[in-house]
Coordinates of C-alpha atoms and ligand atoms in Angstrom, one line a residue:
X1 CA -29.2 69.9 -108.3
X2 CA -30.7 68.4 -105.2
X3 CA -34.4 68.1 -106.0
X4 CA -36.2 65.5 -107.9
X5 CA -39.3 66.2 -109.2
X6 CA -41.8 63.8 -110.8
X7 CA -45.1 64.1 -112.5
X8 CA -46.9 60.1 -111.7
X9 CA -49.1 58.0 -113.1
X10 CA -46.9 57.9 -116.6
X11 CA -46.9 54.3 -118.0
X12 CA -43.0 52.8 -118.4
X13 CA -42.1 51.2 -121.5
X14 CA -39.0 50.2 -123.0
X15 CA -35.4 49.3 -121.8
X16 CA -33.5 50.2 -118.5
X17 CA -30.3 48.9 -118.3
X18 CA -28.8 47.6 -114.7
X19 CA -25.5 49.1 -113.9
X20 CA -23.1 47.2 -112.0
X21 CA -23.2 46.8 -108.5
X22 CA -22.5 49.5 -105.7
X23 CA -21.7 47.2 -103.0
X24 CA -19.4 45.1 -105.0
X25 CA -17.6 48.4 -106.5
X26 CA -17.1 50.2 -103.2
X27 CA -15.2 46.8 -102.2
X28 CA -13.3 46.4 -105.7
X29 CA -11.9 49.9 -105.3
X30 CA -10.6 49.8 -102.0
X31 CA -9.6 46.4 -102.8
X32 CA -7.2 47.3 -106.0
X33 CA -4.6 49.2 -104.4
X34 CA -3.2 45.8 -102.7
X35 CA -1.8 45.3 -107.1
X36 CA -0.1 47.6 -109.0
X37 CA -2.0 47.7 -111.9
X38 CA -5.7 46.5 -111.8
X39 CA -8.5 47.4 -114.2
X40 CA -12.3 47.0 -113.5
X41 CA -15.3 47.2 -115.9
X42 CA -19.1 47.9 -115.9
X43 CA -18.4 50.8 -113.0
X44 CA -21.6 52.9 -111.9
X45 CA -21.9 56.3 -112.1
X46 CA -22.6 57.2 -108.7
X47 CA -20.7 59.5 -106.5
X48 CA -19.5 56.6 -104.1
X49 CA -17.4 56.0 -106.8
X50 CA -16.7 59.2 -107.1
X51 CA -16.1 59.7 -103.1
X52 CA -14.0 56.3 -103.6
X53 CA -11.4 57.9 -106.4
X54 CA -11.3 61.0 -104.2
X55 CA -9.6 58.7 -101.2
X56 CA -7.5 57.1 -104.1
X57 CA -5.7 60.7 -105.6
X58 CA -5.1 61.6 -102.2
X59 CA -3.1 58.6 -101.9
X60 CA -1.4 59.0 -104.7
X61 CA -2.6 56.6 -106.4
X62 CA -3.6 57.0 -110.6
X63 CA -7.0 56.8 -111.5
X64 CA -8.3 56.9 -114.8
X65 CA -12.2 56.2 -115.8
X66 CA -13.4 56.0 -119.6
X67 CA -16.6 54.2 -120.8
X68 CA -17.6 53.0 -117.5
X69 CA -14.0 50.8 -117.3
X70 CA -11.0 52.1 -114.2
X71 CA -7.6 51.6 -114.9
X72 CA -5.7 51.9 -111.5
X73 CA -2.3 52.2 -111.1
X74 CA -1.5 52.0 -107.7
X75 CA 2.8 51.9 -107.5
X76 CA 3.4 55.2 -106.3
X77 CA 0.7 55.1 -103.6
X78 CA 1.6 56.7 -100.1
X79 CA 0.4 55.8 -96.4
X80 CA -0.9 58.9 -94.6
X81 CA -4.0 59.1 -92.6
X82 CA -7.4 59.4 -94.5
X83 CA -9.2 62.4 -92.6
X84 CA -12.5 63.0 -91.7
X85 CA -13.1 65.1 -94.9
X86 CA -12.8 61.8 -97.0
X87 CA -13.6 58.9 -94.1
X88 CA -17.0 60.6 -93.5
X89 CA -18.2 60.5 -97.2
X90 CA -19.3 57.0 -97.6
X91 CA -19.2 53.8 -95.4
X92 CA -16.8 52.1 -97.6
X93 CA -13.8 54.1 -96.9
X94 CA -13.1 51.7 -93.8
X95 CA -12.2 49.1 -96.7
X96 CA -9.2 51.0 -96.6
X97 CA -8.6 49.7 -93.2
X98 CA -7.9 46.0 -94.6
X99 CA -6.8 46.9 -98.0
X100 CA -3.7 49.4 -96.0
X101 CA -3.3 46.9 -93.3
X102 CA -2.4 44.0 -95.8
X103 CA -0.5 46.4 -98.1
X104 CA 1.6 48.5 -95.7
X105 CA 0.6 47.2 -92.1
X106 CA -0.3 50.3 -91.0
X107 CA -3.3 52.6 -91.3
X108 CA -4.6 55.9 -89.9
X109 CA -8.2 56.8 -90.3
X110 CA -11.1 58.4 -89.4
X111 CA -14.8 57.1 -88.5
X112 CA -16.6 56.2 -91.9
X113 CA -20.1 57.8 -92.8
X114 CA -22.9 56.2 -95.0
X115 CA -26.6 56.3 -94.9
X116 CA -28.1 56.8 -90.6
X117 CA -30.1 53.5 -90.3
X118 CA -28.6 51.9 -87.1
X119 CA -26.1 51.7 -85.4
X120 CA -23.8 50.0 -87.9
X121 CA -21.1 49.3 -85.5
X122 CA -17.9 47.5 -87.2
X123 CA -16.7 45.4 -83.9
X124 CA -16.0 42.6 -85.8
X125 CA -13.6 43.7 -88.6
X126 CA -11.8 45.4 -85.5
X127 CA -11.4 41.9 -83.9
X128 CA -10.9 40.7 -86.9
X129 CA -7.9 42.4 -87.6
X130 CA -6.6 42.3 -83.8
X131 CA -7.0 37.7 -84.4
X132 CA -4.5 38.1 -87.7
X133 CA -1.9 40.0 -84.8
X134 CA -2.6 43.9 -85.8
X135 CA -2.9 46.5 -82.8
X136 CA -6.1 48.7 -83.0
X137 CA -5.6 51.9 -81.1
X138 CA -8.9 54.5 -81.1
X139 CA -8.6 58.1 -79.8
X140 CA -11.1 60.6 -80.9
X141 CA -12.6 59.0 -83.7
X142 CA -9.3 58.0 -85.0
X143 CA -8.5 54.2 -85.5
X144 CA -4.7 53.2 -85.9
X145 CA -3.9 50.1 -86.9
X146 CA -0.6 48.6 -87.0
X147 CA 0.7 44.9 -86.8
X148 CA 4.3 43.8 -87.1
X149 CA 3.3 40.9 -89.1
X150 CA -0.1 39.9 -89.9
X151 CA -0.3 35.8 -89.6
X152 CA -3.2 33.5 -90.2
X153 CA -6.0 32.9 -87.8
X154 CA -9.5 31.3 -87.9
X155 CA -12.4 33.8 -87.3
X156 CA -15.5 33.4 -86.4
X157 CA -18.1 36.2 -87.1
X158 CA -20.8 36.2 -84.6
X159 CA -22.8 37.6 -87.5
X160 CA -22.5 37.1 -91.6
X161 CA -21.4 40.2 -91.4
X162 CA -21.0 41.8 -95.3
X163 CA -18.6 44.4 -94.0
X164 CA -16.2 42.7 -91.7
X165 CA -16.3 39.6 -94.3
X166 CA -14.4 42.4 -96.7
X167 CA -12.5 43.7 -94.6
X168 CA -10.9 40.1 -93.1
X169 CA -10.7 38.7 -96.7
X170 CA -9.1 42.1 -97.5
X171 CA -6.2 42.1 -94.2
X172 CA -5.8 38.3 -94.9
X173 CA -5.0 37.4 -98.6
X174 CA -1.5 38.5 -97.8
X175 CA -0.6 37.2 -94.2
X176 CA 1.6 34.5 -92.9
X177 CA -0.1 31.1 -93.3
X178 CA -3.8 30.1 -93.9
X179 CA -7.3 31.9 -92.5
X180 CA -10.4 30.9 -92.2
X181 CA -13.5 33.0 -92.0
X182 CA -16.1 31.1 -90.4
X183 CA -20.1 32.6 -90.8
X184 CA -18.9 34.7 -93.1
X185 CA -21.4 36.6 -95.7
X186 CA -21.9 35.0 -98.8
X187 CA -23.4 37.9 -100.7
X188 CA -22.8 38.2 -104.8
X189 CA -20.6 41.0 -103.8
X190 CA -18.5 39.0 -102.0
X191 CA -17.9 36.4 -104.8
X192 CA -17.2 39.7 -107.1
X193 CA -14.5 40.5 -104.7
X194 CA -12.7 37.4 -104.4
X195 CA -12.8 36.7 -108.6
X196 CA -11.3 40.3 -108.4
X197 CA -8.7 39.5 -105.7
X198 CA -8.2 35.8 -107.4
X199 CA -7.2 37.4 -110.4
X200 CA -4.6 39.4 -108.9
X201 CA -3.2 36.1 -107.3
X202 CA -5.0 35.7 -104.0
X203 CA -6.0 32.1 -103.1
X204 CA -9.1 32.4 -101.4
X205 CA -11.4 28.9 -101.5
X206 CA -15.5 28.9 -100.5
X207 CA -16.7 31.3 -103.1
X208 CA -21.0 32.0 -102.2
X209 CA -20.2 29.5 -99.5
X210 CA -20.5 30.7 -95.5
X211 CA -16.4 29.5 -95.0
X212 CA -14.0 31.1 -96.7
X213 CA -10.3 29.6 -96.4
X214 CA -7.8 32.3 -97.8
X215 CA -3.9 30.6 -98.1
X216 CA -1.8 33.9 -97.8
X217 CA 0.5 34.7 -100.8
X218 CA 3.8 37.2 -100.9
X219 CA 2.6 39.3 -103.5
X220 CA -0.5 40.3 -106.1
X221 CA -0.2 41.4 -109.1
X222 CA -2.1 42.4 -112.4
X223 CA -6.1 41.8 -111.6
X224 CA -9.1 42.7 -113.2
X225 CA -12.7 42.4 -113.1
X226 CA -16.3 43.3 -114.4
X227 CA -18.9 44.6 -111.7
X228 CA -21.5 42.1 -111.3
X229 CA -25.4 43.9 -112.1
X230 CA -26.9 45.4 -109.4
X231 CA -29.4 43.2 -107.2
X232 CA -31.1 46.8 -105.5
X233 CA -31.3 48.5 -108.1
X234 CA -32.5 45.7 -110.4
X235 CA -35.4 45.0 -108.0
X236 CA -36.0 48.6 -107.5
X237 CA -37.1 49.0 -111.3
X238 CA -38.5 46.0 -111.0
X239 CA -40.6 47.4 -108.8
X240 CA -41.3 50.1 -111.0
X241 CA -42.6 48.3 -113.9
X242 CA -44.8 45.8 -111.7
X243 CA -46.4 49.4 -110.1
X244 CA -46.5 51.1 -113.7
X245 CA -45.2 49.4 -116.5
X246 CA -46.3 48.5 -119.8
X247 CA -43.7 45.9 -121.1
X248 CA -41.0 47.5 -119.2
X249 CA -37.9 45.3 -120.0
X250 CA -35.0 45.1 -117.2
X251 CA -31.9 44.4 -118.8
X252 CA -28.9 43.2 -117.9
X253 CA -29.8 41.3 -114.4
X254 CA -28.9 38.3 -112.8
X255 CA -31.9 37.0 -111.9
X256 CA -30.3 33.5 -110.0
X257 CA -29.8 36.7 -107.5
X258 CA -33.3 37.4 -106.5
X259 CA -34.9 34.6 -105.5
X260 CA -36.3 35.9 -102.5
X261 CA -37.6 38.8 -104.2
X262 CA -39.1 37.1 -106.9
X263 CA -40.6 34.6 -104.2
X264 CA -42.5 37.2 -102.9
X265 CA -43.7 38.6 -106.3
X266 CA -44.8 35.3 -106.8
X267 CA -46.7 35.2 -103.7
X268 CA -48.5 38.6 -104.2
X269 CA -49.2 37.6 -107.8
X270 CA -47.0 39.9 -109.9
X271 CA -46.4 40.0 -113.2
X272 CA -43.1 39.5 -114.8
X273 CA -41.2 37.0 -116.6
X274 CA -37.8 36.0 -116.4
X275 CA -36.4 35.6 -120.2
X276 CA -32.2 34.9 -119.5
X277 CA -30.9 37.9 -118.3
X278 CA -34.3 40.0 -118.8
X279 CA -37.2 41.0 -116.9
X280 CA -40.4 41.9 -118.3
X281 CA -43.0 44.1 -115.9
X282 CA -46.3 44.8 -116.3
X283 CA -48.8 46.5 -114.0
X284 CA -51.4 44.2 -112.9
X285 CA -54.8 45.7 -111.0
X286 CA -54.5 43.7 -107.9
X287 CA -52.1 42.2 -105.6
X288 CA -52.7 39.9 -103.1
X289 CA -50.7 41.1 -99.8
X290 CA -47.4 39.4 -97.9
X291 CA -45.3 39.5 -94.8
X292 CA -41.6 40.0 -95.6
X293 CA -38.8 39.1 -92.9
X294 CA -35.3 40.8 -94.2
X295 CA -32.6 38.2 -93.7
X296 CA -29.0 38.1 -95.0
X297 CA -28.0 36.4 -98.5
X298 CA -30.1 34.4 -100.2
X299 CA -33.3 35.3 -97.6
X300 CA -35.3 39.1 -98.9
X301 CA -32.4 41.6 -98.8
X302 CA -32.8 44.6 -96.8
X303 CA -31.9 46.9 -99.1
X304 CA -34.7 45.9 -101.1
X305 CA -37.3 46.1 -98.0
X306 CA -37.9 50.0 -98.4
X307 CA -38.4 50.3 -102.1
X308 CA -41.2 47.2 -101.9
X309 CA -43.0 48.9 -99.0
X310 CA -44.1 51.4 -101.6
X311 CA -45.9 48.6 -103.7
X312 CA -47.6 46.9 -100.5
X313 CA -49.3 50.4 -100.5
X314 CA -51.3 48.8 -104.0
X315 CA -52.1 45.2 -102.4
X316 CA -55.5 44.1 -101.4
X317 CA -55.2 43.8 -97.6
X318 CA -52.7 44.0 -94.5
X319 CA -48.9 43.0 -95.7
X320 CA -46.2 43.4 -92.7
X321 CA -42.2 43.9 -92.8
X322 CA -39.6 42.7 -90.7
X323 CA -36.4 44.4 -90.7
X324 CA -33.9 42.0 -88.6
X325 CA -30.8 43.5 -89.7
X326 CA -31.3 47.5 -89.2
X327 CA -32.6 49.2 -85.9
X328 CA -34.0 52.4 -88.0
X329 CA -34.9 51.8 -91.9
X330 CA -38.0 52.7 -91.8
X331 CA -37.7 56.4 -92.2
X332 CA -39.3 56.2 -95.6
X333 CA -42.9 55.3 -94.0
X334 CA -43.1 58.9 -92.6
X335 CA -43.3 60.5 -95.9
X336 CA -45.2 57.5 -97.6
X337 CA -48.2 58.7 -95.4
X338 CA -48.2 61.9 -95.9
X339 CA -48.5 61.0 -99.4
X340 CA -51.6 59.1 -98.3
X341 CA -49.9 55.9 -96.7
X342 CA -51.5 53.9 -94.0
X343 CA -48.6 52.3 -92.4
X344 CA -48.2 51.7 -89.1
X345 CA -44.5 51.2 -87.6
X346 CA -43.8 48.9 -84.0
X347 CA -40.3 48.4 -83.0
X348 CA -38.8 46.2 -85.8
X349 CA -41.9 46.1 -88.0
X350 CA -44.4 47.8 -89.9
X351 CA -47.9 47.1 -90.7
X352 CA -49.0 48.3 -94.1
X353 CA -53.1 48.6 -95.0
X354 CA -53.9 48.3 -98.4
X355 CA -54.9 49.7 -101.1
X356 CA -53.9 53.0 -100.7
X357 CA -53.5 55.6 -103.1
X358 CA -51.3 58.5 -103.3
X359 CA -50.8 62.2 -103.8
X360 CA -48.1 64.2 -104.9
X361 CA -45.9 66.2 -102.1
X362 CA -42.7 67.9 -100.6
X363 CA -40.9 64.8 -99.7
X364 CA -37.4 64.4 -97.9
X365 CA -34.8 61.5 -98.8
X366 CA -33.4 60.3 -95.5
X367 CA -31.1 57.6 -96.3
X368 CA -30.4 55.6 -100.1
X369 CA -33.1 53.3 -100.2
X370 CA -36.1 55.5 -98.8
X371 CA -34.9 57.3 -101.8
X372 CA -35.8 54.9 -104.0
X373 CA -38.6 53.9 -102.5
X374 CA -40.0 57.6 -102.3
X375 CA -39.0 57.5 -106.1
X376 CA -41.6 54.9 -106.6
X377 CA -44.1 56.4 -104.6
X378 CA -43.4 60.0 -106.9
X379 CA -44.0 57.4 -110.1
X380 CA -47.0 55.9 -108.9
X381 CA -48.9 59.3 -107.0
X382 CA -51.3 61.3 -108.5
X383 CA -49.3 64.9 -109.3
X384 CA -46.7 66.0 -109.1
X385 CA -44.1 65.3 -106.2
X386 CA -41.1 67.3 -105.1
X387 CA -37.8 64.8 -103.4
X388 CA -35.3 67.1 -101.6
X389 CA -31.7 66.1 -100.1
X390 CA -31.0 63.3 -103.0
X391 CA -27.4 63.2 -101.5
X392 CA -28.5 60.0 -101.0
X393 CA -30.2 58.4 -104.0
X394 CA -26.9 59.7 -106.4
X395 CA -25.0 57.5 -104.0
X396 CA -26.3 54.3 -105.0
X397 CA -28.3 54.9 -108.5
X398 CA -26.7 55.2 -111.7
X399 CA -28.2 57.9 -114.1
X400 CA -31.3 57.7 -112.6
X401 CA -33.2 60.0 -114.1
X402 CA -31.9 59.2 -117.3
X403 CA -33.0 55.8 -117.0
X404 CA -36.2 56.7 -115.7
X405 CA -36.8 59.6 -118.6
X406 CA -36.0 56.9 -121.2
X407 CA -38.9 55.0 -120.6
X408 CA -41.3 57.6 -120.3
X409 CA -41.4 59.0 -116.8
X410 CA -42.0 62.8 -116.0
X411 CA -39.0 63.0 -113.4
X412 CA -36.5 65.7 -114.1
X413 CA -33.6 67.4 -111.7
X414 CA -33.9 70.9 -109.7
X415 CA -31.6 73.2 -108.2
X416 CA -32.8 73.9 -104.9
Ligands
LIG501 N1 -22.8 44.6 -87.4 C1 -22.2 44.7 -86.1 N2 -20.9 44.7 -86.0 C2 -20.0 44.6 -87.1 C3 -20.6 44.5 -88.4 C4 -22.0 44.5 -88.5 O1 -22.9 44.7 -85.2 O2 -18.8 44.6 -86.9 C5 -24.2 44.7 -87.6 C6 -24.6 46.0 -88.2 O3 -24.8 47.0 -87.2 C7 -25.9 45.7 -88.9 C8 -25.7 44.2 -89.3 O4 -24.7 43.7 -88.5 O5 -27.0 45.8 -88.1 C9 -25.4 44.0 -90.8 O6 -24.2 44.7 -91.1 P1 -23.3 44.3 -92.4 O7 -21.9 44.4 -91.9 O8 -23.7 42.9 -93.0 O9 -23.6 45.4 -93.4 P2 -22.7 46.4 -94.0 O10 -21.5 45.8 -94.5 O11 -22.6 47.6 -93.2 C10 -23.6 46.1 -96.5 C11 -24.1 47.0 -97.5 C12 -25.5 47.5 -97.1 C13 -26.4 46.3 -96.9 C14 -25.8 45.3 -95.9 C15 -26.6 44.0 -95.8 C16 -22.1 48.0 -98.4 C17 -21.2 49.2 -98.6 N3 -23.2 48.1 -97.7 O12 -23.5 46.9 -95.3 O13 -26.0 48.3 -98.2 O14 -27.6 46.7 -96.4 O15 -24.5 44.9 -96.3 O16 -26.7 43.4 -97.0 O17 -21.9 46.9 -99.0 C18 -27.3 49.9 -99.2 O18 -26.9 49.5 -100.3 O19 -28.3 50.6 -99.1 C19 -26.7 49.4 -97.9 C20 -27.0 49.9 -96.7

């Protein structure tokens, strides 16, 4: 089952219903093992999850999963190195690396993987760990660290970065004395996080604030949480009803999350309509274009860059991106033109010329979000349009094709 294909130009109508968040549950996962018993709701089904409960039997830790809800029952859980075979699957995995530092102050494992679109280096949570007293020792792709005691420490990120923000609040909730995370990210996930963490005990302050102050506590215990909706994916249907929809209804969203993205809709003249936790699409014929500039939490989120690039393609004019917080997400332009595309890419930006319209072809997913945003090209193209290697779209989309089918797309799976 690794091909997608799609027959376009099918209007949407109906329902889709937003799962809950990838980047919050990749953090909640890891993040559960430092209770003994923790249960969290509204899980995707993607195979991050998947990749993520993988890491957790190996550890000996029970896992159970019914109706989208995990109980996890962490008491018999072992330390023992987490190999390539399950470090490389997904980025996440080095969540393990503060959730195992704070719970047994010692962890073994191997360099993470997740989608090639920089250079994604994860400095910070390193010196992050080495200011609350742990030792990090690399040799060959394996990172050991070990501290005696972990104490308090105020940290300054150089960057709001999401990663090492999860991983400090992660090491910290259990060390000696008081730390503070200064420039930290203050992403939705994040706040999912510490509610989860909260509820288990932890006393972290600054929720959706840049400073988090985390008073350490002896023990957690108990915990649970519902995955917050899914800004990407959210936006990315969004996307798909402004491009082809007739009434297409987004459900379940929390729209005081995209601000930014709706700021831009705005601009370009889309139509939607915000009705409480509802989003209501329709195509329009013409779109005036925009220049975007991808910034961290609340500015336009990067993830969402690639899947909008594909409705610049349908604006009246030149639009530009900006992508300030990845060297190399742009892979999705390559196929976009062969589809018929004009877009021209310069070092961190691209320049799209609009209107363009597109044709059906053999298409290759790169990383998650060209995915998408190749998805939306397929739903919008005249024909029909083949996607290969969607590795990476089943990472981050629940049931999309379901979702898709269920409001009258042509998109169906294919063994290769
Ligand atoms: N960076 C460093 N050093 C560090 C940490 C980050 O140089 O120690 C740089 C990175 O190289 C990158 C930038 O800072 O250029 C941003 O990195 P950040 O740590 O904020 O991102 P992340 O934690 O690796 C998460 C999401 C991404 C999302 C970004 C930004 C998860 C698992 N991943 O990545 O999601 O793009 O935050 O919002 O939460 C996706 O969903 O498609 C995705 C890539």
């Amino acid at each position: 089952m690794d091909k997608i294909k799609v027959i376009g130009k099918q209007i949407l109508s109906g329902k889709i219903y937003i799962s809950g968040s990838k980047n919050s549950v990749v953090s909640l996962l890891p993040a559960a093992i430092l209770s003994d018993e923790t249960i969290i709701e509204k899980v995707p089904h993607i195979s991050d999850v998947d990749n993520l409960e993988e890491i957790l039997r190996y550890l000996g830790v029970k896992f159970s999963l019914e109706s989208g809800t995990i109980h996890i029952d962490s008491t018999s859980m072992i330390n023992k190195p987490i190999t390539l075979e399950y470090s490389s699957k997904l980025r996440a995995s080095y969540y393990f690396m503060g959730a195992m530092l704070s719970k047994f102050k010692k962890i073994e494992i191997s360099f993470p993987g997740g989608c090639n679109i920089g250079k994604r280096s994860f400095d910070f949570h390193l010196k992050g760990f080495e200011k609350l007293g742990a030792k990090v020792i690399i040799k060959d792709n394996l990172y050991t660290i070990v501290a005696d005691e972990l104490k308090g420490a105020e940290i300054n990120l150089p960057f709001p970065s999401v990663g090492a923000t999860v991983n400090i609040l992660l090491a910290s909730v259990k060390a000696l004395g008081k730390t503070v995370i200064n420039n930290a990210a203050s992403e939705p996930e994040i706040g999912n996080l510490i509610d989860f963490l909260n509820s288990m005990g932890a006393k972290i302050k600054g929720k959706d604030t840049s400073k988090l102050e985390i008073e350490g506590v002896d023990r957690l215990s108990g915990g649970k949480i519902k995955v917050i909706p899914d800004r990407i994916e959210a936006g990315t249907y969004i996307l798909a009803g402004i491009m082809n929809g007739c009434n297409l209804e987004i459900c379940d969203v929390r729209p005081d999350h995209l601000k930014s993205f709706f700021d831009v809709l705005d601009e370009m003249g889309a139509d939607y309509k915000i009705v409480g936790d509802k989003v209501v699409t329709n195509k329009v014929s013409h779109l005036k274009p925009v220049n975007i500039v991808t910034q961290v939490y609340p500015g336009f989120a990067t993830d969402l860059q690639q899947p909008i690039t594909t409705l610049l393609l349908q604006c009246d004019g030149i639009s530009t991106v900006k992508e300030t917080i990845y060297e190399n997400r742009f892979q999705n332009t390559k196929y976009l033109n062969e589809m018929g595309a004009n877009i021209e890419v310069e070092g961190d930006t691209i320049t799209v010329y609009g209107p363009t319209f597109l044709k059906g072809k053999l298409v290759r997913t790169s990383d998650l979000r060209a995915g998408a945003a190749l998805v939306l090209a397929a739903l919008s193209a005249e024909g029909e349009t083949t996607i290969t290697d969607i590795k990476h779209l089943l990472r981050g989309y629940s049931d999309l094709i379901k979702k898709l089918t269920n409001v009258g797309a042509k998109i169906w799976l294919e063994d290769e």
